[in-house]
Amino acid sequence: MGLDLNLLVPLNALLQERSVTRAAHQLGLSQPTVSASLARLRRHFGDELLTRVGNVYELTPLAVRLAEQTAQALGSADRVFQIGPAFDPALAGREFTLAVSDMHLATFGRALAALVRDAAPGLRLRFQHITPYIVGHAHDHLRTVDGILLPQGLVANLPAIDLYEDRWVCVVASDTAMPEPPTCEELAVRPWVLPYHFPTMGFSPLRRLHAEGFEPRVEITVENFLTIPYLIAGTDLVGVIPERAARLFPTGCGTVVVEQPFEMGRLVESLWWHPLHDRDPAHIWLRKTAARAGRLVAAS
């Protein structure tokens, strides 16, 4: 049986809201109309999609798999209808979505937002939080967003522009810092907290430590940078983060940057996009504006 593509919209709302009533409210439709759509979707997939557990509805395993694909399909369709023959930033009312980390939002995102506000007051920016899943499925995810901000080394075979450089630094609690820089041996025996640990991707700020013959004991992994001082302060944890993130830590947070006995390498932060955006005039303007924002971050 063929499926009416118009059912993608109620399907997405039902999977998000997990309620016919809330989905109907989100869509501005009557509850019987959305219930009828759910019935058609159940017949098509041969699955309940929503099942009652106690007083709430939960997604079936199939619905969980459908949820992300449905959102991606709608995002791709939305971008198709946003493309035009020309682009005037002063008159445009488009929305751009970028996947960034909390550190990028506070640095690059702030600079980009200021440039967009001045040149294109009708444009909207939507910043999406980067997760390991997004990084691992960057090629597919970039079909539904306008770009992902990631360092060189995590993504390949996709177009990108380099924005600015950074470097990895070690952070420890203020009360555990010694007058002399720590040795490799001292760092190796302490527990570590890492942002976004990707050991299977051939990329890690700890590669140099591995080269020295030490295997760090990673005790905590987080999906952000700016919460790290709250985990390290008052503990024996060692954190490794970009230097620009360390500069954002609040004064008196109980952590300090320490000199490293080895060079952990530099970071080249880049904006990645899907090739389907290559010739879109609006996206070309976004990339040029992002490059300007990167230069502002570098200058700071």
PDB file of C-alpha atoms in Angstrom, residues 93-249:
ATOM      1  CA  GLY A  93      13.329  35.198   6.258  1.00  0.00           C
ATOM      2  CA  ARG A  94      15.083  31.844   6.229  1.00  0.00           C
ATOM      3  CA  GLU A  95      16.241  29.746   9.195  1.00  0.00           C
ATOM      4  CA  PHE A  96      19.716  28.194   9.349  1.00  0.00           C
ATOM      5  CA  THR A  97      20.434  25.239  11.647  1.00  0.00           C
ATOM      6  CA  LEU A  98      23.955  24.504  12.869  1.00  0.00           C
ATOM      7  CA  ALA A  99      25.083  21.697  15.165  1.00  0.00           C
ATOM      8  CA  VAL A 100      27.627  23.027  17.663  1.00  0.00           C
ATOM      9  CA  SER A 101      29.027  22.292  21.106  1.00  0.00           C
ATOM     10  CA  ASP A 102      28.453  24.532  24.108  1.00  0.00           C
ATOM     11  CA  MET A 103      31.949  25.997  23.698  1.00  0.00           C
ATOM     12  CA  HIS A 104      31.365  26.781  20.021  1.00  0.00           C
ATOM     13  CA  LEU A 105      28.067  28.426  20.891  1.00  0.00           C
ATOM     14  CA  ALA A 106      29.752  30.772  23.358  1.00  0.00           C
ATOM     15  CA  THR A 107      32.525  31.741  20.919  1.00  0.00           C
ATOM     16  CA  PHE A 108      31.760  31.153  17.253  1.00  0.00           C
ATOM     17  CA  GLY A 109      27.974  31.162  17.733  1.00  0.00           C
ATOM     18  CA  ARG A 110      28.055  34.525  19.454  1.00  0.00           C
ATOM     19  CA  ALA A 111      30.188  36.055  16.690  1.00  0.00           C
ATOM     20  CA  LEU A 112      28.032  34.553  13.924  1.00  0.00           C
ATOM     21  CA  ALA A 113      24.803  35.731  15.563  1.00  0.00           C
ATOM     22  CA  ALA A 114      26.087  39.309  15.697  1.00  0.00           C
ATOM     23  CA  LEU A 115      27.056  39.278  12.010  1.00  0.00           C
ATOM     24  CA  VAL A 116      23.732  37.753  10.946  1.00  0.00           C
ATOM     25  CA  ARG A 117      21.741  40.231  13.028  1.00  0.00           C
ATOM     26  CA  ASP A 118      23.515  43.179  11.377  1.00  0.00           C
ATOM     27  CA  ALA A 119      23.311  41.926   7.780  1.00  0.00           C
ATOM     28  CA  ALA A 120      20.109  39.891   7.772  1.00  0.00           C
ATOM     29  CA  PRO A 121      17.653  40.907  10.501  1.00  0.00           C
ATOM     30  CA  GLY A 122      14.963  38.589   9.142  1.00  0.00           C
ATOM     31  CA  LEU A 123      17.094  35.454   9.342  1.00  0.00           C
ATOM     32  CA  ARG A 124      16.910  33.015  12.245  1.00  0.00           C
ATOM     33  CA  LEU A 125      19.689  30.860  13.637  1.00  0.00           C
ATOM     34  CA  ARG A 126      18.955  27.556  15.333  1.00  0.00           C
ATOM     35  CA  PHE A 127      21.823  25.990  17.244  1.00  0.00           C
ATOM     36  CA  GLN A 128      21.576  22.252  17.808  1.00  0.00           C
ATOM     37  CA  HIS A 129      23.685  20.465  20.425  1.00  0.00           C
ATOM     38  CA  ILE A 130      26.299  18.087  19.032  1.00  0.00           C
ATOM     39  CA  THR A 131      26.118  14.494  20.275  1.00  0.00           C
ATOM     40  CA  PRO A 132      28.369  11.498  19.541  1.00  0.00           C
ATOM     41  CA  TYR A 133      25.557  10.088  17.400  1.00  0.00           C
ATOM     42  CA  ILE A 134      25.578  13.200  15.208  1.00  0.00           C
ATOM     43  CA  VAL A 135      29.353  12.973  14.822  1.00  0.00           C
ATOM     44  CA  GLY A 136      29.194   9.279  13.977  1.00  0.00           C
ATOM     45  CA  HIS A 137      26.452   9.861  11.402  1.00  0.00           C
ATOM     46  CA  ALA A 138      27.621  13.256  10.140  1.00  0.00           C
ATOM     47  CA  HIS A 139      27.030  12.489   6.468  1.00  0.00           C
ATOM     48  CA  ASP A 140      23.383  11.602   7.059  1.00  0.00           C
ATOM     49  CA  HIS A 141      22.761  14.327   9.642  1.00  0.00           C
ATOM     50  CA  LEU A 142      24.118  17.017   7.341  1.00  0.00           C
ATOM     51  CA  ARG A 143      21.192  16.332   5.025  1.00  0.00           C
ATOM     52  CA  THR A 144      18.900  17.880   7.640  1.00  0.00           C
ATOM     53  CA  VAL A 145      21.009  20.790   8.942  1.00  0.00           C
ATOM     54  CA  ASP A 146      23.039  23.543   7.342  1.00  0.00           C
ATOM     55  CA  GLY A 147      26.325  22.668   8.990  1.00  0.00           C
ATOM     56  CA  ILE A 148      28.215  21.013  11.816  1.00  0.00           C
ATOM     57  CA  LEU A 149      31.113  22.648  13.632  1.00  0.00           C
ATOM     58  CA  LEU A 150      33.780  20.009  14.280  1.00  0.00           C
ATOM     59  CA  PRO A 151      37.576  19.874  14.298  1.00  0.00           C
ATOM     60  CA  GLN A 152      39.506  18.342  11.449  1.00  0.00           C
ATOM     61  CA  GLY A 153      40.012  14.626  12.034  1.00  0.00           C
ATOM     62  CA  LEU A 154      36.472  13.601  12.925  1.00  0.00           C
ATOM     63  CA  VAL A 155      34.797  13.880   9.512  1.00  0.00           C
ATOM     64  CA  ALA A 156      36.042  12.963   6.051  1.00  0.00           C
ATOM     65  CA  ASN A 157      34.874  13.167   2.436  1.00  0.00           C
ATOM     66  CA  LEU A 158      32.636  16.185   3.037  1.00  0.00           C
ATOM     67  CA  PRO A 159      33.179  19.858   2.107  1.00  0.00           C
ATOM     68  CA  ALA A 160      34.369  22.168   4.866  1.00  0.00           C
ATOM     69  CA  ILE A 161      35.991  25.513   5.574  1.00  0.00           C
ATOM     70  CA  ASP A 162      38.510  26.063   8.353  1.00  0.00           C
ATOM     71  CA  LEU A 163      37.378  28.704  10.834  1.00  0.00           C
ATOM     72  CA  TYR A 164      40.065  29.103  13.494  1.00  0.00           C
ATOM     73  CA  GLU A 165      42.730  27.217  15.427  1.00  0.00           C
ATOM     74  CA  ASP A 166      42.865  26.139  19.046  1.00  0.00           C
ATOM     75  CA  ARG A 167      45.027  23.843  21.154  1.00  0.00           C
ATOM     76  CA  TRP A 168      44.433  21.175  23.776  1.00  0.00           C
ATOM     77  CA  VAL A 169      45.320  21.984  27.391  1.00  0.00           C
ATOM     78  CA  CYS A 170      45.201  20.086  30.691  1.00  0.00           C
ATOM     79  CA  VAL A 171      43.041  21.328  33.546  1.00  0.00           C
ATOM     80  CA  VAL A 172      43.279  20.226  37.199  1.00  0.00           C
ATOM     81  CA  ALA A 173      41.821  21.348  40.512  1.00  0.00           C
ATOM     82  CA  SER A 174      43.556  24.425  41.926  1.00  0.00           C
ATOM     83  CA  ASP A 175      44.385  22.691  45.199  1.00  0.00           C
ATOM     84  CA  THR A 176      46.105  19.765  43.443  1.00  0.00           C
ATOM     85  CA  ALA A 177      48.302  21.840  41.107  1.00  0.00           C
ATOM     86  CA  MET A 178      52.034  21.584  41.868  1.00  0.00           C
ATOM     87  CA  PRO A 179      54.664  24.303  41.273  1.00  0.00           C
ATOM     88  CA  GLU A 180      56.330  22.122  38.634  1.00  0.00           C
ATOM     89  CA  PRO A 181      54.508  20.838  35.538  1.00  0.00           C
ATOM     90  CA  PRO A 182      53.235  17.271  36.011  1.00  0.00           C
ATOM     91  CA  THR A 183      55.112  14.397  34.402  1.00  0.00           C
ATOM     92  CA  CYS A 184      53.551  11.875  32.039  1.00  0.00           C
ATOM     93  CA  GLU A 185      53.658   9.316  34.839  1.00  0.00           C
ATOM     94  CA  GLU A 186      51.826  11.621  37.247  1.00  0.00           C
ATOM     95  CA  LEU A 187      49.107  12.358  34.697  1.00  0.00           C
ATOM     96  CA  ALA A 188      48.732   8.726  33.694  1.00  0.00           C
ATOM     97  CA  VAL A 189      47.907   7.506  37.214  1.00  0.00           C
ATOM     98  CA  ARG A 190      45.180  10.095  37.814  1.00  0.00           C
ATOM     99  CA  PRO A 191      41.582   9.670  36.588  1.00  0.00           C
ATOM    100  CA  TRP A 192      40.584  11.716  33.550  1.00  0.00           C
ATOM    101  CA  VAL A 193      37.445  13.493  32.419  1.00  0.00           C
ATOM    102  CA  LEU A 194      37.073  13.943  28.665  1.00  0.00           C
ATOM    103  CA  PRO A 195      34.629  15.840  26.469  1.00  0.00           C
ATOM    104  CA  TYR A 196      33.455  13.781  23.514  1.00  0.00           C
ATOM    105  CA  HIS A 197      35.705  10.729  23.672  1.00  0.00           C
ATOM    106  CA  PHE A 198      35.972   9.077  20.236  1.00  0.00           C
ATOM    107  CA  PRO A 199      38.505   6.275  20.681  1.00  0.00           C
ATOM    108  CA  THR A 200      37.287   4.361  17.600  1.00  0.00           C
ATOM    109  CA  MET A 201      37.655   7.262  15.172  1.00  0.00           C
ATOM    110  CA  GLY A 202      41.425   7.567  15.231  1.00  0.00           C
ATOM    111  CA  PHE A 203      41.132  10.985  16.815  1.00  0.00           C
ATOM    112  CA  SER A 204      41.881  11.838  20.414  1.00  0.00           C
ATOM    113  CA  PRO A 205      43.681  14.619  22.292  1.00  0.00           C
ATOM    114  CA  LEU A 206      45.422  11.791  24.150  1.00  0.00           C
ATOM    115  CA  ARG A 207      47.239  10.335  21.149  1.00  0.00           C
ATOM    116  CA  ARG A 208      50.501  11.895  22.316  1.00  0.00           C
ATOM    117  CA  LEU A 209      50.114  10.295  25.740  1.00  0.00           C
ATOM    118  CA  HIS A 210      49.507   6.959  24.030  1.00  0.00           C
ATOM    119  CA  ALA A 211      52.688   7.532  22.035  1.00  0.00           C
ATOM    120  CA  GLU A 212      54.556   7.920  25.321  1.00  0.00           C
ATOM    121  CA  GLY A 213      53.366   4.473  26.338  1.00  0.00           C
ATOM    122  CA  PHE A 214      50.667   5.525  28.826  1.00  0.00           C
ATOM    123  CA  GLU A 215      46.999   4.554  28.791  1.00  0.00           C
ATOM    124  CA  PRO A 216      44.967   7.208  30.648  1.00  0.00           C
ATOM    125  CA  ARG A 217      42.195   6.029  32.913  1.00  0.00           C
ATOM    126  CA  VAL A 218      39.113   7.799  31.560  1.00  0.00           C
ATOM    127  CA  GLU A 219      36.674   7.914  34.467  1.00  0.00           C
ATOM    128  CA  ILE A 220      34.127  10.422  33.132  1.00  0.00           C
ATOM    129  CA  THR A 221      33.017  11.335  29.624  1.00  0.00           C
ATOM    130  CA  VAL A 222      30.714  14.295  29.006  1.00  0.00           C
ATOM    131  CA  GLU A 223      29.077  15.767  25.903  1.00  0.00           C
ATOM    132  CA  ASN A 224      30.066  19.346  26.631  1.00  0.00           C
ATOM    133  CA  PHE A 225      33.024  21.462  27.690  1.00  0.00           C
ATOM    134  CA  LEU A 226      31.756  24.144  30.042  1.00  0.00           C
ATOM    135  CA  THR A 227      30.608  21.785  32.812  1.00  0.00           C
ATOM    136  CA  ILE A 228      34.074  20.276  33.205  1.00  0.00           C
ATOM    137  CA  PRO A 229      35.345  22.681  35.921  1.00  0.00           C
ATOM    138  CA  TYR A 230      32.431  21.673  38.160  1.00  0.00           C
ATOM    139  CA  LEU A 231      33.505  18.034  37.834  1.00  0.00           C
ATOM    140  CA  ILE A 232      37.212  18.705  38.423  1.00  0.00           C
ATOM    141  CA  ALA A 233      37.201  21.260  41.267  1.00  0.00           C
ATOM    142  CA  GLY A 234      38.141  19.645  44.576  1.00  0.00           C
ATOM    143  CA  THR A 235      39.052  16.286  42.979  1.00  0.00           C
ATOM    144  CA  ASP A 236      42.142  14.579  41.560  1.00  0.00           C
ATOM    145  CA  LEU A 237      40.614  14.453  38.063  1.00  0.00           C
ATOM    146  CA  VAL A 238      42.528  15.686  35.021  1.00  0.00           C
ATOM    147  CA  GLY A 239      40.579  17.288  32.199  1.00  0.00           C
ATOM    148  CA  VAL A 240      41.730  17.856  28.644  1.00  0.00           C
ATOM    149  CA  ILE A 241      39.908  20.591  26.742  1.00  0.00           C
ATOM    150  CA  PRO A 242      40.476  23.248  24.073  1.00  0.00           C
ATOM    151  CA  GLU A 243      42.190  26.332  25.436  1.00  0.00           C
ATOM    152  CA  ARG A 244      39.325  28.587  24.334  1.00  0.00           C
ATOM    153  CA  ALA A 245      36.974  26.544  26.506  1.00  0.00           C
ATOM    154  CA  ALA A 246      39.272  27.007  29.511  1.00  0.00           C
ATOM    155  CA  ARG A 247      39.132  30.773  28.973  1.00  0.00           C
ATOM    156  CA  LEU A 248      35.358  30.601  29.374  1.00  0.00           C
ATOM    157  CA  PHE A 249      35.542  29.009  32.822  1.00  0.00           C
TER     158      PHE A 249
END
